[in-house]
């Protein structure tokens, strides 16, 4: 077994635990590389199927190509797609000009909260990774969120020997993070090995720019890059010291922006 | 932001290191230093931390590279474990920075349980402290004995070798009796970067490795392929015509065509395929730490929680009682007469603590008198009893199937390793006997189904229970006759007859004293059941517990229990309760039992006519 096999096997184990333990389970699909790898791993875990519905939170500001890709893959792979949107906030004119953090909270966090209440999901699978930023480095594989959707990062349950927190009080839910132990480079190496079809926004365009991380059009900026293929991206990543989320404006709002967002239920 | 450099798959295997030790002894500073001095940080990260320190009016804190939470930075303390990726020229690492404060022991355990080697840090100025010792003990309990001790803040004691040697002597005499022989004692200054990534000239008297050199010397835990095969069943999938048994191989290997045993059900089967999706060729074998799924040549009803092993290898243990070493992290005490959920591999059973053999203050190794409860942060040797049998190995034999957690309410509150198991309880011995017998049973070419078709009934054991003198014997005889006259194979097995022949080699004391009467009776009944009969049993000498032993010996044949008593039923397994008065109306009662057996599809009727 090489390192990618180890990562894959651990993720498959976690996905199967989640599927067994949560009657009402959903998986967040942001269309980006991580959650698409997650979807691929689910098909590995369940021998070709993805028996877990995929939830996409549509802020309406997504890069249009993302929606196109989403619907194409969903159809080809025969997955159940549930789209959530905070219509009320959009009707009231919410956008990033009102403040990036405010906007993320309304359209993403609350959008997610609404669909979870609607559908009664008690378990939510997300593709976050420890190497993304400091608070994610402290996450658990199975991470409880309270009635108000909040993350009590100061008092997390112990997690040892792959015995996860799968029991919880009424009204609360569990976030499940099967990709926690992967790095950005691992994700690309796996995409390369498995030949996973990835949205082409990640590849360098005519202007010599590519997205390293995908989000809403107004708050996500492409980087200068000549990488046009997966192996070229892998080569590029091996030599860069620039962080993955540096093109994500909400992270840079202030020192503890991500902690605040995530404590209140952001992904 | 991306905190660390990218790791490549080319550097294949990852080493998992944890840093533990008393609060404020400099763990996070050490990790921060390592990242900074090996150019592992993302662009702008140092400046980012510099800005925070400037705002707080502090000199640069390397610890803030890890302690990302606002609360952590304000108080200069680590609250929760961080896992950071990092690499040397030799290989890749995950460095797990554990918190040192007593309050956060559960987070330290979370970090350490994931590691293969540990650096245990001691502040040269403060010396060995409470958590230094407690963490040492916890490492031992977690089976993490690949340890190097780091004597930090040597700058604060003027790099004095005396201090180093004193700490080395003191801490060795604590760790060695635990079975931890530190690989090295490394004097460093994390803050100034001495002996971390590069050797300084401050301590010419120290000739050993730096932190980085030491890290590269730790050994990876080898794969557990050489051990007996164990795969706890995680789930059964039936998305398509395949019925796939899914799980992770914890140890050993399995191949297509292997004969496997499921415990505790004792069912056996043969592996037909090992399944995979999007793989070039279906795998022919599965090794340890692979999450796999296989199909069997015959459909078996098995469930999550069973452990699969190979028929020609040592079987795992099945029992309801065992001894364990446990550490407790719960806010409430761990105490007797309360129920906890024990989670071991994919098994979940209710358990209680039946004995505290030794309670230890893990920071001093002092035994706490006759205490029969356990408070947060302490450890104990204790005896656990589970409501249903659990399948396990001793921790020293197969670690993955020899450890468990205890859940109180919704949370994991304790962890433990199984130290000893000896089948002293009569029931355990009997269970072991049954398993051995079942696996080596020479099966007839005629299947139970074929016998049932011919006989017009399945094999079953009918137990008539109740006090002496309530009329069991008469009823048993009448029932045997009634079945016989209806062309069924019935046999009344009298305990006295077994005693006279099969038990003739023993005197009464031994025969009735240590369970031999029950065991021999049960085994004889088992033979009749194997032959397809309806066996009717009655004996005044058997009590409730004996009956449950007989049930175990008779498995998997159905057992029907008819209790004659004027007391309400005492346990859940009784099928029919009759008052002595009702039982006195003999032919009515016999008909009632007869109809019950029909309802239960034990008597199904003959499929041929003569
Ligand atoms: N003089 C000196 N100070 C140090 C050294 N290493 C760490 N410190 C200081 O000791 C204090 C505590 O360091 P941390 O790294 O936060 O300690 P820790 O062990 O991670 O603490 P917890 O995680 O809260 O248990 C900080 O103020 C550091 O600057 C050292 O080698 N020399
Ligand atoms: Mg710390």
mmCIF file of C-alpha atoms in Angstrom, chain B residues 184-493:
data_model
loop_
_atom_site.group_PDB
_atom_site.id
_atom_site.type_symbol
_atom_site.label_atom_id
_atom_site.label_comp_id
_atom_site.label_asym_id
_atom_site.label_seq_id
_atom_site.Cartn_x
_atom_site.Cartn_y
_atom_site.Cartn_z
ATOM 1 C CA UNK B 184 17.324 9.512 23.767
ATOM 2 C CA UNK B 185 17.315 12.553 26.062
ATOM 3 C CA UNK B 186 17.819 15.599 23.832
ATOM 4 C CA UNK B 187 18.761 18.977 25.373
ATOM 5 C CA UNK B 188 17.409 21.879 23.305
ATOM 6 C CA UNK B 189 16.209 25.439 23.266
ATOM 7 C CA UNK B 190 13.073 25.499 21.175
ATOM 8 C CA UNK B 191 12.810 29.241 21.343
ATOM 9 C CA UNK B 192 16.324 29.813 20.066
ATOM 10 C CA UNK B 193 16.392 26.823 17.759
ATOM 11 C CA UNK B 194 19.311 25.046 19.424
ATOM 12 C CA UNK B 195 19.482 21.305 18.582
ATOM 13 C CA UNK B 196 16.119 21.482 16.816
ATOM 14 C CA UNK B 197 16.846 21.550 13.089
ATOM 15 C CA UNK B 198 20.514 22.424 13.514
ATOM 16 C CA UNK B 199 23.104 21.803 16.163
ATOM 17 C CA UNK B 200 24.322 24.836 18.076
ATOM 18 C CA UNK B 201 27.711 25.167 19.760
ATOM 19 C CA UNK B 202 26.058 25.930 23.105
ATOM 20 C CA UNK B 203 26.233 22.342 24.347
ATOM 21 C CA UNK B 204 29.442 20.725 23.119
ATOM 22 C CA UNK B 205 29.016 18.074 25.835
ATOM 23 C CA UNK B 206 25.965 16.638 24.044
ATOM 24 C CA UNK B 207 26.847 14.305 21.190
ATOM 25 C CA UNK B 208 23.447 12.834 20.418
ATOM 26 C CA UNK B 209 21.014 13.633 17.601
ATOM 27 C CA UNK B 210 19.045 16.863 17.098
ATOM 28 C CA UNK B 211 15.258 16.728 17.089
ATOM 29 C CA UNK B 212 15.199 16.419 13.337
ATOM 30 C CA UNK B 213 17.798 13.642 13.288
ATOM 31 C CA UNK B 214 15.936 11.790 16.016
ATOM 32 C CA UNK B 215 12.646 12.055 14.130
ATOM 33 C CA UNK B 216 14.249 10.406 11.129
ATOM 34 C CA UNK B 217 15.451 7.537 13.324
ATOM 35 C CA UNK B 218 12.040 6.512 14.653
ATOM 36 C CA UNK B 219 10.695 3.381 13.060
ATOM 37 C CA UNK B 220 7.428 3.074 11.196
ATOM 38 C CA UNK B 221 5.000 0.625 12.642
ATOM 39 C CA UNK B 222 5.180 -2.404 10.338
ATOM 40 C CA UNK B 223 1.981 -3.626 8.654
ATOM 41 C CA UNK B 224 0.102 -6.193 10.723
ATOM 42 C CA UNK B 225 -0.080 -8.735 7.905
ATOM 43 C CA UNK B 226 1.784 -11.466 9.796
ATOM 44 C CA UNK B 227 -0.840 -11.671 12.561
ATOM 45 C CA UNK B 228 -4.000 -13.800 12.447
ATOM 46 C CA UNK B 229 -6.668 -12.385 10.152
ATOM 47 C CA UNK B 230 -9.265 -10.117 11.780
ATOM 48 C CA UNK B 231 -11.918 -8.140 9.993
ATOM 49 C CA UNK B 232 -14.709 -6.581 12.046
ATOM 50 C CA UNK B 233 -17.892 -6.423 9.967
ATOM 51 C CA UNK B 234 -18.773 -2.790 9.382
ATOM 52 C CA UNK B 235 -21.858 -3.251 7.254
ATOM 53 C CA UNK B 236 -23.577 -5.543 4.758
ATOM 54 C CA UNK B 237 -24.317 -3.991 1.355
ATOM 55 C CA UNK B 238 -26.986 -5.134 -1.007
ATOM 56 C CA UNK B 239 -27.111 -2.346 -3.595
ATOM 57 C CA UNK B 240 -27.250 -4.905 -6.420
ATOM 58 C CA UNK B 241 -27.397 -8.718 -6.621
ATOM 59 C CA UNK B 242 -24.114 -8.936 -4.718
ATOM 60 C CA UNK B 243 -24.337 -9.313 -0.969
ATOM 61 C CA UNK B 244 -21.121 -7.686 0.208
ATOM 62 C CA UNK B 245 -19.633 -8.043 3.684
ATOM 63 C CA UNK B 246 -17.779 -4.760 4.214
ATOM 64 C CA UNK B 247 -15.122 -3.922 6.761
ATOM 65 C CA UNK B 248 -11.532 -3.006 7.386
ATOM 66 C CA UNK B 249 -8.877 -5.667 7.769
ATOM 67 C CA UNK B 250 -7.281 -4.921 11.137
ATOM 68 C CA UNK B 251 -4.648 -7.622 10.916
ATOM 69 C CA UNK B 252 -3.584 -10.528 8.744
ATOM 70 C CA UNK B 253 -4.676 -11.364 5.219
ATOM 71 C CA UNK B 254 -7.556 -13.071 3.493
ATOM 72 C CA UNK B 255 -7.666 -14.609 0.029
ATOM 73 C CA UNK B 256 -10.378 -15.713 -2.333
ATOM 74 C CA UNK B 257 -11.258 -19.310 -1.425
ATOM 75 C CA UNK B 258 -10.375 -18.978 2.260
ATOM 76 C CA UNK B 259 -12.700 -20.499 4.842
ATOM 77 C CA UNK B 260 -13.769 -17.779 7.251
ATOM 78 C CA UNK B 261 -15.417 -17.862 10.667
ATOM 79 C CA UNK B 262 -17.696 -15.162 12.058
ATOM 80 C CA UNK B 263 -17.585 -14.607 15.818
ATOM 81 C CA UNK B 264 -19.582 -14.632 18.012
ATOM 82 C CA UNK B 265 -22.206 -16.303 15.772
ATOM 83 C CA UNK B 266 -19.731 -19.091 14.831
ATOM 84 C CA UNK B 267 -21.054 -19.120 11.281
ATOM 85 C CA UNK B 268 -18.614 -20.216 8.631
ATOM 86 C CA UNK B 269 -18.339 -19.541 4.926
ATOM 87 C CA UNK B 270 -15.956 -19.447 1.996
ATOM 88 C CA UNK B 271 -14.801 -16.198 0.366
ATOM 89 C CA UNK B 272 -16.069 -16.162 -3.204
ATOM 90 C CA UNK B 273 -14.847 -12.743 -4.392
ATOM 91 C CA UNK B 274 -13.138 -9.676 -3.024
ATOM 92 C CA UNK B 275 -15.002 -6.743 -4.526
ATOM 93 C CA UNK B 276 -13.684 -3.451 -5.834
ATOM 94 C CA UNK B 277 -14.847 -0.529 -7.900
ATOM 95 C CA UNK B 278 -12.798 1.257 -10.524
ATOM 96 C CA UNK B 279 -9.853 -1.080 -10.084
ATOM 97 C CA UNK B 280 -8.098 -2.702 -13.049
ATOM 98 C CA UNK B 281 -8.533 -6.281 -11.786
ATOM 99 C CA UNK B 282 -10.595 -7.588 -8.872
ATOM 100 C CA UNK B 283 -8.248 -8.180 -5.928
ATOM 101 C CA UNK B 284 -7.372 -11.762 -4.991
ATOM 102 C CA UNK B 285 -6.385 -10.891 -1.435
ATOM 103 C CA UNK B 286 -6.901 -8.202 1.175
ATOM 104 C CA UNK B 287 -4.284 -7.097 3.714
ATOM 105 C CA UNK B 288 -4.254 -5.188 6.982
ATOM 106 C CA UNK B 289 -5.607 -1.624 7.059
ATOM 107 C CA UNK B 290 -7.473 -2.065 3.789
ATOM 108 C CA UNK B 291 -11.164 -1.189 3.732
ATOM 109 C CA UNK B 292 -12.623 -3.994 1.680
ATOM 110 C CA UNK B 293 -15.725 -6.009 0.898
ATOM 111 C CA UNK B 294 -16.154 -9.645 0.023
ATOM 112 C CA UNK B 295 -18.895 -12.022 -1.021
ATOM 113 C CA UNK B 296 -19.367 -15.591 0.179
ATOM 114 C CA UNK B 297 -20.133 -18.714 -1.799
ATOM 115 C CA UNK B 298 -23.233 -19.192 0.336
ATOM 116 C CA UNK B 299 -25.522 -16.469 1.699
ATOM 117 C CA UNK B 300 -25.118 -16.093 5.451
ATOM 118 C CA UNK B 301 -27.014 -13.870 7.787
ATOM 119 C CA UNK B 302 -24.282 -11.941 9.550
ATOM 120 C CA UNK B 303 -24.337 -8.493 11.082
ATOM 121 C CA UNK B 304 -22.210 -5.488 11.902
ATOM 122 C CA UNK B 305 -20.067 -6.170 14.936
ATOM 123 C CA UNK B 306 -19.039 -9.727 14.173
ATOM 124 C CA UNK B 307 -15.345 -10.335 13.669
ATOM 125 C CA UNK B 308 -14.251 -12.420 10.704
ATOM 126 C CA UNK B 309 -11.237 -14.667 11.152
ATOM 127 C CA UNK B 310 -9.785 -17.625 9.253
ATOM 128 C CA UNK B 311 -10.824 -21.154 10.160
ATOM 129 C CA UNK B 312 -7.235 -22.417 10.173
ATOM 130 C CA UNK B 313 -5.870 -19.629 12.408
ATOM 131 C CA UNK B 314 -6.314 -18.894 16.128
ATOM 132 C CA UNK B 315 -9.819 -17.603 16.779
ATOM 133 C CA UNK B 316 -10.522 -14.383 18.662
ATOM 134 C CA UNK B 317 -11.817 -14.661 22.229
ATOM 135 C CA UNK B 318 -15.548 -14.433 22.977
ATOM 136 C CA UNK B 319 -16.529 -13.534 26.506
ATOM 137 C CA UNK B 320 -18.608 -11.325 28.743
ATOM 138 C CA UNK B 321 -15.879 -10.646 31.315
ATOM 139 C CA UNK B 322 -12.300 -9.501 31.018
ATOM 140 C CA UNK B 323 -9.656 -7.417 32.780
ATOM 141 C CA UNK B 324 -8.509 -4.109 31.349
ATOM 142 C CA UNK B 325 -6.408 -1.039 32.008
ATOM 143 C CA UNK B 326 -8.584 2.025 31.610
ATOM 144 C CA UNK B 327 -7.981 5.782 31.600
ATOM 145 C CA UNK B 328 -10.876 8.078 32.324
ATOM 146 C CA UNK B 329 -11.594 11.478 30.780
ATOM 147 C CA UNK B 330 -15.237 11.939 31.759
ATOM 148 C CA UNK B 331 -16.631 14.788 33.793
ATOM 149 C CA UNK B 332 -18.621 12.270 35.833
ATOM 150 C CA UNK B 333 -16.931 9.442 37.696
ATOM 151 C CA UNK B 334 -16.574 5.962 36.345
ATOM 152 C CA UNK B 335 -18.306 3.799 38.924
ATOM 153 C CA UNK B 336 -19.974 0.475 39.629
ATOM 154 C CA UNK B 337 -23.661 -0.227 39.113
ATOM 155 C CA UNK B 338 -23.969 2.144 36.188
ATOM 156 C CA UNK B 339 -24.284 1.227 32.554
ATOM 157 C CA UNK B 340 -21.798 2.355 29.931
ATOM 158 C CA UNK B 341 -21.553 1.564 26.255
ATOM 159 C CA UNK B 342 -18.424 -0.299 25.312
ATOM 160 C CA UNK B 343 -17.256 0.195 21.730
ATOM 161 C CA UNK B 344 -14.696 -2.300 20.510
ATOM 162 C CA UNK B 345 -14.013 -2.395 16.764
ATOM 163 C CA UNK B 346 -17.537 -2.178 15.315
ATOM 164 C CA UNK B 347 -19.182 -3.795 18.335
ATOM 165 C CA UNK B 348 -21.302 -1.804 20.750
ATOM 166 C CA UNK B 349 -22.493 -3.423 23.956
ATOM 167 C CA UNK B 350 -23.771 -2.316 27.321
ATOM 168 C CA UNK B 351 -21.317 -3.009 30.120
ATOM 169 C CA UNK B 352 -20.643 -2.320 33.744
ATOM 170 C CA UNK B 353 -17.598 -2.252 35.950
ATOM 171 C CA UNK B 354 -17.718 -5.166 38.353
ATOM 172 C CA UNK B 355 -14.383 -4.693 40.089
ATOM 173 C CA UNK B 356 -11.767 -2.006 40.601
ATOM 174 C CA UNK B 357 -8.635 -3.996 41.207
ATOM 175 C CA UNK B 358 -6.206 -1.090 41.399
ATOM 176 C CA UNK B 359 -6.848 2.638 41.024
ATOM 177 C CA UNK B 360 -3.787 4.732 40.231
ATOM 178 C CA UNK B 361 -3.032 8.428 40.304
ATOM 179 C CA UNK B 362 -1.265 8.568 36.952
ATOM 180 C CA UNK B 363 0.815 11.597 37.898
ATOM 181 C CA UNK B 364 2.496 9.867 40.834
ATOM 182 C CA UNK B 365 1.788 6.189 40.190
ATOM 183 C CA UNK B 366 0.403 6.089 43.697
ATOM 184 C CA UNK B 367 -2.256 3.458 44.344
ATOM 185 C CA UNK B 368 -5.415 5.033 45.680
ATOM 186 C CA UNK B 369 -6.386 2.697 48.533
ATOM 187 C CA UNK B 370 -9.632 0.802 48.208
ATOM 188 C CA UNK B 371 -11.211 3.372 45.940
ATOM 189 C CA UNK B 372 -13.907 1.819 43.795
ATOM 190 C CA UNK B 373 -14.509 4.623 41.348
ATOM 191 C CA UNK B 374 -12.375 6.544 38.916
ATOM 192 C CA UNK B 375 -12.217 10.318 38.494
ATOM 193 C CA UNK B 376 -11.156 12.356 35.483
ATOM 194 C CA UNK B 377 -7.510 11.928 34.449
ATOM 195 C CA UNK B 378 -6.873 8.810 36.557
ATOM 196 C CA UNK B 379 -6.279 5.242 35.499
ATOM 197 C CA UNK B 380 -7.255 1.846 36.875
ATOM 198 C CA UNK B 381 -6.952 -1.865 36.439
ATOM 199 C CA UNK B 382 -10.473 -3.170 36.469
ATOM 200 C CA UNK B 383 -12.842 -5.965 35.513
ATOM 201 C CA UNK B 384 -15.599 -5.333 33.003
ATOM 202 C CA UNK B 385 -18.724 -7.352 32.442
ATOM 203 C CA UNK B 386 -20.751 -6.935 29.282
ATOM 204 C CA UNK B 387 -24.397 -7.752 28.759
ATOM 205 C CA UNK B 388 -23.761 -9.640 25.505
ATOM 206 C CA UNK B 389 -20.596 -11.522 24.630
ATOM 207 C CA UNK B 390 -17.877 -9.432 22.955
ATOM 208 C CA UNK B 391 -15.234 -10.620 20.532
ATOM 209 C CA UNK B 392 -11.667 -9.476 21.120
ATOM 210 C CA UNK B 393 -7.993 -10.360 21.407
ATOM 211 C CA UNK B 394 -5.633 -9.411 24.179
ATOM 212 C CA UNK B 395 -4.028 -6.044 23.447
ATOM 213 C CA UNK B 396 -0.563 -7.583 23.547
ATOM 214 C CA UNK B 397 -1.539 -10.055 20.833
ATOM 215 C CA UNK B 398 -3.487 -7.888 18.369
ATOM 216 C CA UNK B 399 -3.694 -4.235 19.426
ATOM 217 C CA UNK B 400 -6.502 -3.250 17.039
ATOM 218 C CA UNK B 401 -8.935 -5.807 18.433
ATOM 219 C CA UNK B 402 -7.704 -5.508 22.031
ATOM 220 C CA UNK B 403 -8.683 -1.922 22.785
ATOM 221 C CA UNK B 404 -11.979 -0.182 23.376
ATOM 222 C CA UNK B 405 -13.602 3.051 24.433
ATOM 223 C CA UNK B 406 -16.319 3.633 27.028
ATOM 224 C CA UNK B 407 -19.215 5.949 26.251
ATOM 225 C CA UNK B 408 -21.115 7.711 29.014
ATOM 226 C CA UNK B 409 -24.245 9.456 27.734
ATOM 227 C CA UNK B 410 -23.284 10.747 24.310
ATOM 228 C CA UNK B 411 -19.544 11.063 24.750
ATOM 229 C CA UNK B 412 -16.491 8.864 24.705
ATOM 230 C CA UNK B 413 -15.201 9.221 28.272
ATOM 231 C CA UNK B 414 -12.626 6.516 28.632
ATOM 232 C CA UNK B 415 -10.325 4.207 26.769
ATOM 233 C CA UNK B 416 -8.845 0.884 27.671
ATOM 234 C CA UNK B 417 -6.781 -2.071 26.639
ATOM 235 C CA UNK B 418 -7.602 -5.665 27.430
ATOM 236 C CA UNK B 419 -4.807 -7.101 29.499
ATOM 237 C CA UNK B 420 -5.912 -10.539 30.517
ATOM 238 C CA UNK B 421 -8.607 -12.986 29.827
ATOM 239 C CA UNK B 422 -8.756 -16.431 31.318
ATOM 240 C CA UNK B 423 -11.849 -18.502 30.810
ATOM 241 C CA UNK B 424 -12.382 -19.032 34.510
ATOM 242 C CA UNK B 425 -16.115 -18.592 34.385
ATOM 243 C CA UNK B 426 -17.880 -21.854 33.649
ATOM 244 C CA UNK B 427 -19.850 -20.144 30.921
ATOM 245 C CA UNK B 428 -16.714 -18.952 29.115
ATOM 246 C CA UNK B 429 -15.237 -22.429 29.180
ATOM 247 C CA UNK B 430 -18.436 -23.852 27.818
ATOM 248 C CA UNK B 431 -18.577 -21.235 25.065
ATOM 249 C CA UNK B 432 -15.021 -22.029 24.048
ATOM 250 C CA UNK B 433 -15.942 -25.710 23.937
ATOM 251 C CA UNK B 434 -18.947 -25.033 21.719
ATOM 252 C CA UNK B 435 -16.898 -23.014 19.256
ATOM 253 C CA UNK B 436 -14.180 -25.592 19.024
ATOM 254 C CA UNK B 437 -16.742 -28.330 18.574
ATOM 255 C CA UNK B 438 -18.617 -26.426 15.868
ATOM 256 C CA UNK B 439 -15.560 -25.647 13.788
ATOM 257 C CA UNK B 440 -14.285 -29.179 13.786
ATOM 258 C CA UNK B 441 -17.650 -30.873 13.514
ATOM 259 C CA UNK B 442 -17.627 -33.555 10.834
ATOM 260 C CA UNK B 443 -20.722 -32.550 8.922
ATOM 261 C CA UNK B 444 -23.011 -35.172 7.441
ATOM 262 C CA UNK B 445 -23.730 -35.234 3.723
ATOM 263 C CA UNK B 446 -27.396 -35.052 4.661
ATOM 264 C CA UNK B 447 -28.315 -31.459 5.408
ATOM 265 C CA UNK B 448 -30.620 -30.339 8.230
ATOM 266 C CA UNK B 449 -33.071 -29.183 5.547
ATOM 267 C CA UNK B 450 -33.187 -32.627 3.989
ATOM 268 C CA UNK B 451 -33.845 -34.176 7.385
ATOM 269 C CA UNK B 452 -36.566 -31.645 8.108
ATOM 270 C CA UNK B 453 -38.229 -32.414 4.766
ATOM 271 C CA UNK B 454 -38.218 -36.129 5.499
ATOM 272 C CA UNK B 455 -39.275 -35.803 9.144
ATOM 273 C CA UNK B 456 -41.920 -33.145 8.720
ATOM 274 C CA UNK B 457 -40.300 -31.054 11.435
ATOM 275 C CA UNK B 458 -37.144 -29.226 12.242
ATOM 276 C CA UNK B 459 -34.839 -30.300 15.040
ATOM 277 C CA UNK B 460 -35.737 -28.513 18.266
ATOM 278 C CA UNK B 461 -35.118 -28.738 21.968
ATOM 279 C CA UNK B 462 -38.080 -28.508 24.292
ATOM 280 C CA UNK B 463 -37.225 -27.616 27.850
ATOM 281 C CA UNK B 464 -39.787 -28.237 30.564
ATOM 282 C CA UNK B 465 -38.816 -26.139 33.549
ATOM 283 C CA UNK B 466 -40.194 -25.414 36.997
ATOM 284 C CA UNK B 467 -39.811 -26.679 40.545
ATOM 285 C CA UNK B 468 -39.864 -30.365 41.471
ATOM 286 C CA UNK B 469 -43.309 -31.896 41.750
ATOM 287 C CA UNK B 470 -45.161 -29.602 39.354
ATOM 288 C CA UNK B 471 -45.725 -32.404 36.876
ATOM 289 C CA UNK B 472 -43.021 -31.844 34.282
ATOM 290 C CA UNK B 473 -42.096 -35.489 33.881
ATOM 291 C CA UNK B 474 -45.610 -36.656 33.098
ATOM 292 C CA UNK B 475 -46.158 -33.887 30.600
ATOM 293 C CA UNK B 476 -42.855 -34.659 28.934
ATOM 294 C CA UNK B 477 -43.833 -38.299 28.469
ATOM 295 C CA UNK B 478 -47.222 -37.409 27.046
ATOM 296 C CA UNK B 479 -45.718 -34.896 24.664
ATOM 297 C CA UNK B 480 -43.185 -37.434 23.424
ATOM 298 C CA UNK B 481 -45.996 -39.901 22.803
ATOM 299 C CA UNK B 482 -48.215 -37.405 21.047
ATOM 300 C CA UNK B 483 -45.429 -36.405 18.668
ATOM 301 C CA UNK B 484 -44.527 -40.038 18.073
ATOM 302 C CA UNK B 485 -48.115 -40.975 17.189
ATOM 303 C CA UNK B 486 -48.148 -38.138 14.682
ATOM 304 C CA UNK B 487 -45.133 -39.627 12.929
ATOM 305 C CA UNK B 488 -42.600 -37.199 14.303
ATOM 306 C CA UNK B 489 -39.136 -38.090 15.568
ATOM 307 C CA UNK B 490 -39.442 -37.272 19.248
ATOM 308 C CA UNK B 491 -37.184 -38.362 22.055
ATOM 309 C CA UNK B 492 -37.445 -37.719 25.757
ATOM 310 C CA UNK B 493 -33.925 -37.262 27.047
#
